[in-house]
PDB file of C-alpha atoms in Angstrom:
ATOM      1  CA  MET A 231     -11.515  10.708 -20.717  1.00  0.00           C
ATOM      2  CA  SER A 232     -13.118   7.606 -19.336  1.00  0.00           C
ATOM      3  CA  GLU A 233     -15.871   7.876 -17.054  1.00  0.00           C
ATOM      4  CA  THR A 234     -14.856   4.595 -15.171  1.00  0.00           C
ATOM      5  CA  ASN A 235     -12.747   5.091 -12.215  1.00  0.00           C
ATOM      6  CA  THR A 236      -9.268   3.764 -12.286  1.00  0.00           C
ATOM      7  CA  ALA A 237      -7.277   2.485  -9.306  1.00  0.00           C
ATOM      8  CA  LEU A 238      -3.543   1.569  -9.149  1.00  0.00           C
ATOM      9  CA  VAL A 239      -2.636  -1.192  -6.589  1.00  0.00           C
ATOM     10  CA  THR A 240       0.987  -1.850  -6.106  1.00  0.00           C
ATOM     11  CA  GLY A 241       2.185  -5.372  -5.276  1.00  0.00           C
ATOM     12  CA  ALA A 242      -1.012  -6.467  -6.650  1.00  0.00           C
ATOM     13  CA  ASN A 243       0.059  -9.782  -8.149  1.00  0.00           C
ATOM     14  CA  LYS A 244      -0.788 -11.793  -4.968  1.00  0.00           C
ATOM     15  CA  GLY A 245      -2.184 -11.842  -1.334  1.00  0.00           C
ATOM     16  CA  ILE A 246      -3.610  -8.721   0.060  1.00  0.00           C
ATOM     17  CA  GLY A 247      -2.734  -6.687  -2.880  1.00  0.00           C
ATOM     18  CA  TYR A 248      -4.376  -8.909  -5.188  1.00  0.00           C
ATOM     19  CA  GLU A 249      -7.613  -8.952  -3.134  1.00  0.00           C
ATOM     20  CA  ILE A 250      -7.596  -5.103  -3.072  1.00  0.00           C
ATOM     21  CA  ALA A 251      -7.602  -5.296  -6.801  1.00  0.00           C
ATOM     22  CA  ALA A 252     -10.304  -7.789  -7.007  1.00  0.00           C
ATOM     23  CA  GLY A 253     -12.436  -5.871  -4.486  1.00  0.00           C
ATOM     24  CA  LEU A 254     -12.122  -2.433  -6.244  1.00  0.00           C
ATOM     25  CA  GLY A 255     -12.880  -4.427  -9.637  1.00  0.00           C
ATOM     26  CA  SER A 256     -15.979  -5.770  -8.015  1.00  0.00           C
ATOM     27  CA  LEU A 257     -17.012  -2.217  -7.466  1.00  0.00           C
ATOM     28  CA  GLY A 258     -16.615  -1.203 -11.102  1.00  0.00           C
ATOM     29  CA  TYR A 259     -13.121   0.264 -10.930  1.00  0.00           C
ATOM     30  CA  ARG A 260     -10.629  -0.398 -13.807  1.00  0.00           C
ATOM     31  CA  VAL A 261      -7.524  -1.766 -11.908  1.00  0.00           C
ATOM     32  CA  ALA A 262      -4.111  -1.232 -12.818  1.00  0.00           C
ATOM     33  CA  VAL A 263      -2.167  -4.379 -11.367  1.00  0.00           C
ATOM     34  CA  GLY A 264       1.270  -3.091 -10.450  1.00  0.00           C
ATOM     35  CA  ALA A 265       4.090  -5.741 -10.098  1.00  0.00           C
ATOM     36  CA  ARG A 266       7.503  -6.387 -10.514  1.00  0.00           C
ATOM     37  CA  ASP A 267       7.334 -10.023 -11.816  1.00  0.00           C
ATOM     38  CA  ALA A 268       5.961  -9.931 -15.300  1.00  0.00           C
ATOM     39  CA  THR A 269       4.668 -13.671 -15.165  1.00  0.00           C
ATOM     40  CA  ARG A 270       2.829 -13.167 -11.771  1.00  0.00           C
ATOM     41  CA  ARG A 271       1.400  -9.783 -12.916  1.00  0.00           C
ATOM     42  CA  GLU A 272      -0.021 -11.105 -15.954  1.00  0.00           C
ATOM     43  CA  THR A 273      -1.412 -14.154 -14.279  1.00  0.00           C
ATOM     44  CA  ALA A 274      -3.109 -11.912 -11.796  1.00  0.00           C
ATOM     45  CA  VAL A 275      -4.606  -9.945 -14.502  1.00  0.00           C
ATOM     46  CA  ASP A 276      -5.656 -13.047 -16.477  1.00  0.00           C
ATOM     47  CA  LYS A 277      -7.440 -14.235 -13.188  1.00  0.00           C
ATOM     48  CA  LEU A 278      -9.033 -10.858 -12.542  1.00  0.00           C
ATOM     49  CA  ARG A 279     -10.329 -10.585 -16.133  1.00  0.00           C
ATOM     50  CA  ALA A 280     -11.917 -14.230 -15.827  1.00  0.00           C
ATOM     51  CA  ALA A 281     -13.752 -12.822 -12.672  1.00  0.00           C
ATOM     52  CA  GLY A 282     -15.171  -9.979 -14.808  1.00  0.00           C
ATOM     53  CA  VAL A 283     -12.896  -7.219 -13.630  1.00  0.00           C
ATOM     54  CA  ASP A 284     -11.603  -4.763 -16.133  1.00  0.00           C
ATOM     55  CA  ALA A 285      -7.770  -5.136 -15.312  1.00  0.00           C
ATOM     56  CA  PHE A 286      -4.509  -4.202 -16.999  1.00  0.00           C
ATOM     57  CA  GLY A 287      -0.871  -4.892 -15.851  1.00  0.00           C
ATOM     58  CA  VAL A 288       1.717  -2.215 -15.139  1.00  0.00           C
ATOM     59  CA  PRO A 289       5.424  -3.157 -14.828  1.00  0.00           C
ATOM     60  CA  LEU A 290       6.300  -1.531 -11.653  1.00  0.00           C
ATOM     61  CA  ASP A 291       9.267  -1.644  -9.089  1.00  0.00           C
ATOM     62  CA  VAL A 292       8.590   0.781  -6.446  1.00  0.00           C
ATOM     63  CA  THR A 293      12.417   1.095  -5.863  1.00  0.00           C
ATOM     64  CA  ASP A 294      13.137   2.226  -9.296  1.00  0.00           C
ATOM     65  CA  ASP A 295      12.723   5.866 -10.450  1.00  0.00           C
ATOM     66  CA  ARG A 296      12.383   4.845 -14.236  1.00  0.00           C
ATOM     67  CA  SER A 297      10.122   1.992 -13.670  1.00  0.00           C
ATOM     68  CA  VAL A 298       7.730   4.144 -11.420  1.00  0.00           C
ATOM     69  CA  THR A 299       7.845   7.149 -14.228  1.00  0.00           C
ATOM     70  CA  ALA A 300       7.164   4.463 -17.066  1.00  0.00           C
ATOM     71  CA  ALA A 301       4.188   3.221 -15.073  1.00  0.00           C
ATOM     72  CA  ALA A 302       2.667   6.801 -14.752  1.00  0.00           C
ATOM     73  CA  GLU A 303       3.088   7.267 -18.276  1.00  0.00           C
ATOM     74  CA  LEU A 304       1.379   3.938 -19.019  1.00  0.00           C
ATOM     75  CA  ILE A 305      -1.593   4.811 -16.961  1.00  0.00           C
ATOM     76  CA  GLU A 306      -1.967   7.999 -18.515  1.00  0.00           C
ATOM     77  CA  ARG A 307      -1.982   6.588 -22.030  1.00  0.00           C
ATOM     78  CA  LEU A 308      -4.564   3.759 -20.814  1.00  0.00           C
ATOM     79  CA  ALA A 309      -6.649   5.758 -18.562  1.00  0.00           C
ATOM     80  CA  GLY A 310      -6.078   9.380 -18.491  1.00  0.00           C
ATOM     81  CA  ARG A 311      -6.434   9.694 -14.807  1.00  0.00           C
ATOM     82  CA  LEU A 312      -6.305   8.050 -11.483  1.00  0.00           C
ATOM     83  CA  ASP A 313      -8.923   7.929  -8.996  1.00  0.00           C
ATOM     84  CA  ALA A 314      -7.545   5.821  -6.428  1.00  0.00           C
ATOM     85  CA  LEU A 315      -3.798   4.834  -5.469  1.00  0.00           C
ATOM     86  CA  VAL A 316      -3.195   1.932  -2.918  1.00  0.00           C
ATOM     87  CA  ASN A 317       0.538   1.867  -1.736  1.00  0.00           C
ATOM     88  CA  ASN A 318       0.283  -1.962  -1.082  1.00  0.00           C
ATOM     89  CA  ALA A 319       3.802  -2.966  -1.985  1.00  0.00           C
ATOM     90  CA  GLY A 320       5.831  -3.983   1.111  1.00  0.00           C
ATOM     91  CA  ILE A 321       8.583  -6.218   2.262  1.00  0.00           C
ATOM     92  CA  PRO A 322       9.378  -7.409   5.948  1.00  0.00           C
ATOM     93  CA  GLY A 323      13.020  -7.715   5.237  1.00  0.00           C
ATOM     94  CA  GLU A 324      15.489 -10.606   6.009  1.00  0.00           C
ATOM     95  CA  MET A 325      14.518 -12.123   9.509  1.00  0.00           C
ATOM     96  CA  GLY A 326      16.583 -13.961  11.887  1.00  0.00           C
ATOM     97  CA  PRO A 327      15.381 -17.218  13.905  1.00  0.00           C
ATOM     98  CA  GLY A 328      12.006 -16.815  15.410  1.00  0.00           C
ATOM     99  CA  TRP A 329      10.918 -14.325  12.826  1.00  0.00           C
ATOM    100  CA  LEU A 330      13.181 -11.539  14.731  1.00  0.00           C
ATOM    101  CA  GLN A 331      15.050  -8.481  13.747  1.00  0.00           C
ATOM    102  CA  GLU A 332      17.118  -7.773  16.789  1.00  0.00           C
ATOM    103  CA  PRO A 333      18.250  -4.040  16.789  1.00  0.00           C
ATOM    104  CA  THR A 334      21.627  -5.004  18.224  1.00  0.00           C
ATOM    105  CA  THR A 335      22.666  -7.230  15.225  1.00  0.00           C
ATOM    106  CA  LEU A 336      20.765  -5.454  12.497  1.00  0.00           C
ATOM    107  CA  ASP A 337      22.277  -5.594   9.110  1.00  0.00           C
ATOM    108  CA  LEU A 338      21.977  -1.965   8.000  1.00  0.00           C
ATOM    109  CA  GLU A 339      21.598  -3.212   4.415  1.00  0.00           C
ATOM    110  CA  VAL A 340      18.451  -4.830   5.493  1.00  0.00           C
ATOM    111  CA  LEU A 341      17.174  -1.709   7.100  1.00  0.00           C
ATOM    112  CA  ARG A 342      18.019   0.281   4.054  1.00  0.00           C
ATOM    113  CA  THR A 343      16.252  -2.348   1.695  1.00  0.00           C
ATOM    114  CA  VAL A 344      13.136  -2.297   3.843  1.00  0.00           C
ATOM    115  CA  VAL A 345      12.916   1.494   4.008  1.00  0.00           C
ATOM    116  CA  ASP A 346      13.585   1.882   0.234  1.00  0.00           C
ATOM    117  CA  THR A 347      10.603  -0.191  -0.509  1.00  0.00           C
ATOM    118  CA  ASN A 348       8.247   0.487   2.451  1.00  0.00           C
ATOM    119  CA  VAL A 349       8.751   4.199   2.595  1.00  0.00           C
ATOM    120  CA  MET A 350      10.771   5.759  -0.127  1.00  0.00           C
ATOM    121  CA  GLY A 351       8.791   3.525  -2.620  1.00  0.00           C
ATOM    122  CA  VAL A 352       5.490   5.068  -1.477  1.00  0.00           C
ATOM    123  CA  VAL A 353       6.972   8.648  -1.682  1.00  0.00           C
ATOM    124  CA  ARG A 354       8.251   7.620  -5.249  1.00  0.00           C
ATOM    125  CA  VAL A 355       5.002   6.079  -6.477  1.00  0.00           C
ATOM    126  CA  THR A 356       2.601   8.771  -4.836  1.00  0.00           C
ATOM    127  CA  ASN A 357       4.521  11.876  -6.308  1.00  0.00           C
ATOM    128  CA  ALA A 358       4.719  10.271  -9.624  1.00  0.00           C
ATOM    129  CA  MET A 359       1.005   9.594  -9.667  1.00  0.00           C
ATOM    130  CA  LEU A 360      -0.026  12.789  -8.186  1.00  0.00           C
ATOM    131  CA  PRO A 361      -0.783  14.739 -11.605  1.00  0.00           C
ATOM    132  CA  LEU A 362      -3.062  11.709 -12.631  1.00  0.00           C
ATOM    133  CA  LEU A 363      -4.786  11.769  -9.290  1.00  0.00           C
ATOM    134  CA  ARG A 364      -5.435  15.426  -9.417  1.00  0.00           C
ATOM    135  CA  ARG A 365      -7.411  14.929 -12.680  1.00  0.00           C
ATOM    136  CA  SER A 366      -9.891  12.878 -10.539  1.00  0.00           C
ATOM    137  CA  ALA A 367     -12.883  14.367  -9.015  1.00  0.00           C
ATOM    138  CA  SER A 368     -12.410  12.428  -5.953  1.00  0.00           C
ATOM    139  CA  PRO A 369      -8.830  11.160  -5.461  1.00  0.00           C
ATOM    140  CA  ARG A 370      -8.017   8.713  -2.803  1.00  0.00           C
ATOM    141  CA  ILE A 371      -4.568   7.452  -1.547  1.00  0.00           C
ATOM    142  CA  VAL A 372      -4.301   4.661   0.750  1.00  0.00           C
ATOM    143  CA  ASN A 373      -1.001   3.454   2.469  1.00  0.00           C
ATOM    144  CA  VAL A 374      -1.097  -0.003   3.726  1.00  0.00           C
ATOM    145  CA  SER A 375       0.717   0.019   6.836  1.00  0.00           C
ATOM    146  CA  SER A 376       0.493  -2.358   9.896  1.00  0.00           C
ATOM    147  CA  SER A 377      -0.310  -2.038  13.548  1.00  0.00           C
ATOM    148  CA  VAL A 378       3.154  -2.852  14.492  1.00  0.00           C
ATOM    149  CA  GLY A 379       3.951   0.746  13.173  1.00  0.00           C
ATOM    150  CA  SER A 380       1.941   1.872  16.204  1.00  0.00           C
ATOM    151  CA  LEU A 381       4.181   3.384  18.737  1.00  0.00           C
ATOM    152  CA  THR A 382       1.417   3.579  21.171  1.00  0.00           C
ATOM    153  CA  ARG A 383       0.903  -0.268  20.945  1.00  0.00           C
ATOM    154  CA  GLN A 384       4.551  -0.791  20.746  1.00  0.00           C
ATOM    155  CA  ALA A 385       4.945   0.836  24.045  1.00  0.00           C
ATOM    156  CA  ASP A 386       2.179  -0.727  25.940  1.00  0.00           C
ATOM    157  CA  PRO A 387       3.368  -3.972  27.833  1.00  0.00           C
ATOM    158  CA  ASP A 388      -0.177  -5.290  28.030  1.00  0.00           C
ATOM    159  CA  THR A 389      -0.575  -5.305  24.222  1.00  0.00           C
ATOM    160  CA  GLU A 390       0.548  -8.153  22.230  1.00  0.00           C
ATOM    161  CA  ILE A 391       2.387  -6.788  19.221  1.00  0.00           C
ATOM    162  CA  GLY A 392       4.300  -9.576  18.176  1.00  0.00           C
ATOM    163  CA  PRO A 393       8.256 -10.015  17.795  1.00  0.00           C
ATOM    164  CA  VAL A 394      10.845  -7.628  17.926  1.00  0.00           C
ATOM    165  CA  MET A 395      11.241  -6.399  14.199  1.00  0.00           C
ATOM    166  CA  ALA A 396      13.634  -3.575  14.297  1.00  0.00           C
ATOM    167  CA  ALA A 397      13.517  -2.964  10.342  1.00  0.00           C
ATOM    168  CA  TYR A 398      10.003  -3.581   9.314  1.00  0.00           C
ATOM    169  CA  ALA A 399       8.000  -2.224  12.449  1.00  0.00           C
ATOM    170  CA  PRO A 400       9.848   1.053  12.339  1.00  0.00           C
ATOM    171  CA  SER A 401       9.296   1.456   8.562  1.00  0.00           C
ATOM    172  CA  LYS A 402       5.705   1.254   9.106  1.00  0.00           C
ATOM    173  CA  SER A 403       6.020   3.994  11.886  1.00  0.00           C
ATOM    174  CA  PHE A 404       7.835   6.141   9.172  1.00  0.00           C
ATOM    175  CA  LEU A 405       5.021   5.435   6.670  1.00  0.00           C
ATOM    176  CA  ASN A 406       2.287   6.400   9.195  1.00  0.00           C
ATOM    177  CA  ALA A 407       4.270   9.695   9.792  1.00  0.00           C
ATOM    178  CA  LEU A 408       4.615  10.351   5.954  1.00  0.00           C
ATOM    179  CA  THR A 409       0.921   9.848   5.750  1.00  0.00           C
ATOM    180  CA  LEU A 410       0.373  12.615   8.380  1.00  0.00           C
ATOM    181  CA  GLN A 411       2.661  14.946   6.407  1.00  0.00           C
ATOM    182  CA  TYR A 412       0.887  14.200   2.920  1.00  0.00           C
ATOM    183  CA  ALA A 413      -2.608  14.843   4.747  1.00  0.00           C
ATOM    184  CA  ARG A 414      -1.307  18.141   6.059  1.00  0.00           C
ATOM    185  CA  HIS A 415      -0.089  19.104   2.568  1.00  0.00           C
ATOM    186  CA  PHE A 416      -3.477  18.131   0.922  1.00  0.00           C
ATOM    187  CA  GLU A 417      -5.552  19.979   3.651  1.00  0.00           C
ATOM    188  CA  GLY A 418      -8.399  21.910   1.976  1.00  0.00           C
ATOM    189  CA  THR A 419      -8.102  19.739  -1.302  1.00  0.00           C
ATOM    190  CA  ASN A 420     -10.343  16.891  -2.471  1.00  0.00           C
ATOM    191  CA  ILE A 421      -7.375  14.506  -1.897  1.00  0.00           C
ATOM    192  CA  LEU A 422      -7.878  12.092   0.945  1.00  0.00           C
ATOM    193  CA  ILE A 423      -4.918  10.136   2.182  1.00  0.00           C
ATOM    194  CA  ASN A 424      -5.067   7.492   4.997  1.00  0.00           C
ATOM    195  CA  ALA A 425      -3.216   4.460   6.353  1.00  0.00           C
ATOM    196  CA  ALA A 426      -4.643   1.099   6.715  1.00  0.00           C
ATOM    197  CA  CYS A 427      -3.856  -1.966   8.848  1.00  0.00           C
ATOM    198  CA  PRO A 428      -4.944  -5.350   7.207  1.00  0.00           C
ATOM    199  CA  GLY A 429      -4.321  -7.350  10.504  1.00  0.00           C
ATOM    200  CA  LEU A 430      -2.403 -10.446  10.584  1.00  0.00           C
ATOM    201  CA  VAL A 431      -3.215 -12.077   7.459  1.00  0.00           C
ATOM    202  CA  ALA A 432      -2.075 -15.624   6.149  1.00  0.00           C
ATOM    203  CA  THR A 433       0.158 -14.905   3.155  1.00  0.00           C
ATOM    204  CA  ASP A 434       3.566 -15.673   1.981  1.00  0.00           C
ATOM    205  CA  PHE A 435       4.603 -12.421   3.598  1.00  0.00           C
ATOM    206  CA  THR A 436       3.840 -13.932   7.141  1.00  0.00           C
ATOM    207  CA  GLY A 437       4.828 -17.592   6.232  1.00  0.00           C
ATOM    208  CA  PHE A 438       1.035 -18.184   5.771  1.00  0.00           C
ATOM    209  CA  HIS A 439       0.589 -17.757   9.636  1.00  0.00           C
ATOM    210  CA  GLY A 440      -2.404 -15.491  10.874  1.00  0.00           C
ATOM    211  CA  PRO A 441      -6.089 -15.872  11.419  1.00  0.00           C
ATOM    212  CA  ARG A 442      -7.293 -13.464   8.666  1.00  0.00           C
ATOM    213  CA  THR A 443      -7.493 -14.129   4.955  1.00  0.00           C
ATOM    214  CA  PRO A 444      -6.313 -12.118   2.125  1.00  0.00           C
ATOM    215  CA  ALA A 445      -9.738 -10.919   1.474  1.00  0.00           C
ATOM    216  CA  GLN A 446     -10.436  -9.891   5.065  1.00  0.00           C
ATOM    217  CA  GLY A 447      -7.119  -8.023   5.051  1.00  0.00           C
ATOM    218  CA  ALA A 448      -8.259  -6.227   1.911  1.00  0.00           C
ATOM    219  CA  ALA A 449     -11.533  -4.776   3.383  1.00  0.00           C
ATOM    220  CA  THR A 450     -10.142  -1.836   5.130  1.00  0.00           C
ATOM    221  CA  PRO A 451      -7.908  -0.444   2.312  1.00  0.00           C
ATOM    222  CA  ILE A 452     -10.716  -0.860  -0.127  1.00  0.00           C
ATOM    223  CA  ARG A 453     -13.049   0.965   2.229  1.00  0.00           C
ATOM    224  CA  LEU A 454     -10.425   3.752   2.339  1.00  0.00           C
ATOM    225  CA  ALA A 455      -9.995   3.823  -1.243  1.00  0.00           C
ATOM    226  CA  THR A 456     -13.489   4.281  -2.000  1.00  0.00           C
ATOM    227  CA  LEU A 457     -14.409   7.024   0.836  1.00  0.00           C
ATOM    228  CA  PRO A 458     -16.963   9.619  -0.195  1.00  0.00           C
ATOM    229  CA  ASP A 459     -16.217  13.238  -0.235  1.00  0.00           C
ATOM    230  CA  GLY A 460     -15.600  14.714   3.081  1.00  0.00           C
ATOM    231  CA  GLY A 461     -14.416  11.451   4.480  1.00  0.00           C
ATOM    232  CA  PRO A 462     -11.454  11.288   6.946  1.00  0.00           C
ATOM    233  CA  THR A 463      -8.047  12.017   5.955  1.00  0.00           C
ATOM    234  CA  GLY A 464      -4.878  11.611   7.819  1.00  0.00           C
ATOM    235  CA  SER A 465      -5.940   8.787  10.040  1.00  0.00           C
ATOM    236  CA  PHE A 466      -4.696   5.258  10.604  1.00  0.00           C
ATOM    237  CA  PHE A 467      -7.556   2.598  10.434  1.00  0.00           C
ATOM    238  CA  GLU A 468      -8.055  -1.094  10.848  1.00  0.00           C
ATOM    239  CA  ASP A 469     -11.474  -3.075  10.745  1.00  0.00           C
ATOM    240  CA  ASP A 470     -12.407  -2.058  14.282  1.00  0.00           C
ATOM    241  CA  GLY A 471     -11.770   1.539  13.836  1.00  0.00           C
ATOM    242  CA  VAL A 472      -8.911   3.971  14.523  1.00  0.00           C
ATOM    243  CA  VAL A 473      -5.348   2.657  15.230  1.00  0.00           C
ATOM    244  CA  PRO A 474      -3.713   4.700  17.671  1.00  0.00           C
ATOM    245  CA  TRP A 475      -0.299   6.442  16.483  1.00  0.00           C
TER     246      TRP A 475
END
């Protein structure tokens, strides 16, 4: 089995996911670039390799059981184990005017699609990769969340939390709650799992609105994916520290 640490980043073909992959690669990780789109995936792999990163592509649709199973089998063949899993893939869901998702007119299919990707997809991938993670001396799992999933901030009238997003924001609250359940399950083991908020990053996800670059957004997920033994688990972080649940 290789001595090189291997990381899987989902949704790694662009934006924050790509920068997480690049950042882990610069730290010496072999990076599995998980993405649905074959052309974008291979373009990202080529770009990472040109920058000196040991990268390989992994066809991965987080909403498809067979795709996730095949991804785990591919990583096992190519790497033998997984040291870090960054569940970055996520979607905002269809938006109305003003980038709103109003609860009173919310299409349940939109809600279902968002939850399937942002929540069920994380469970699907995490559970499929656990046998590989358990082979690592220091496995780390990072769920890329958002501060809009913070119930504390959503309920504070003095906190600017952005527009009403009745599908996306609750999906991140759900993801945060699941992160805690995994942390409780892994208590006493060497597996550390945390949620990360990248902040408002200018990517196609946000219509390229936001004060932060993808590289800045990747900083906290990278830090959590490379935590030392005995580091925090079951917490929610942004650059400035802990985000309230």
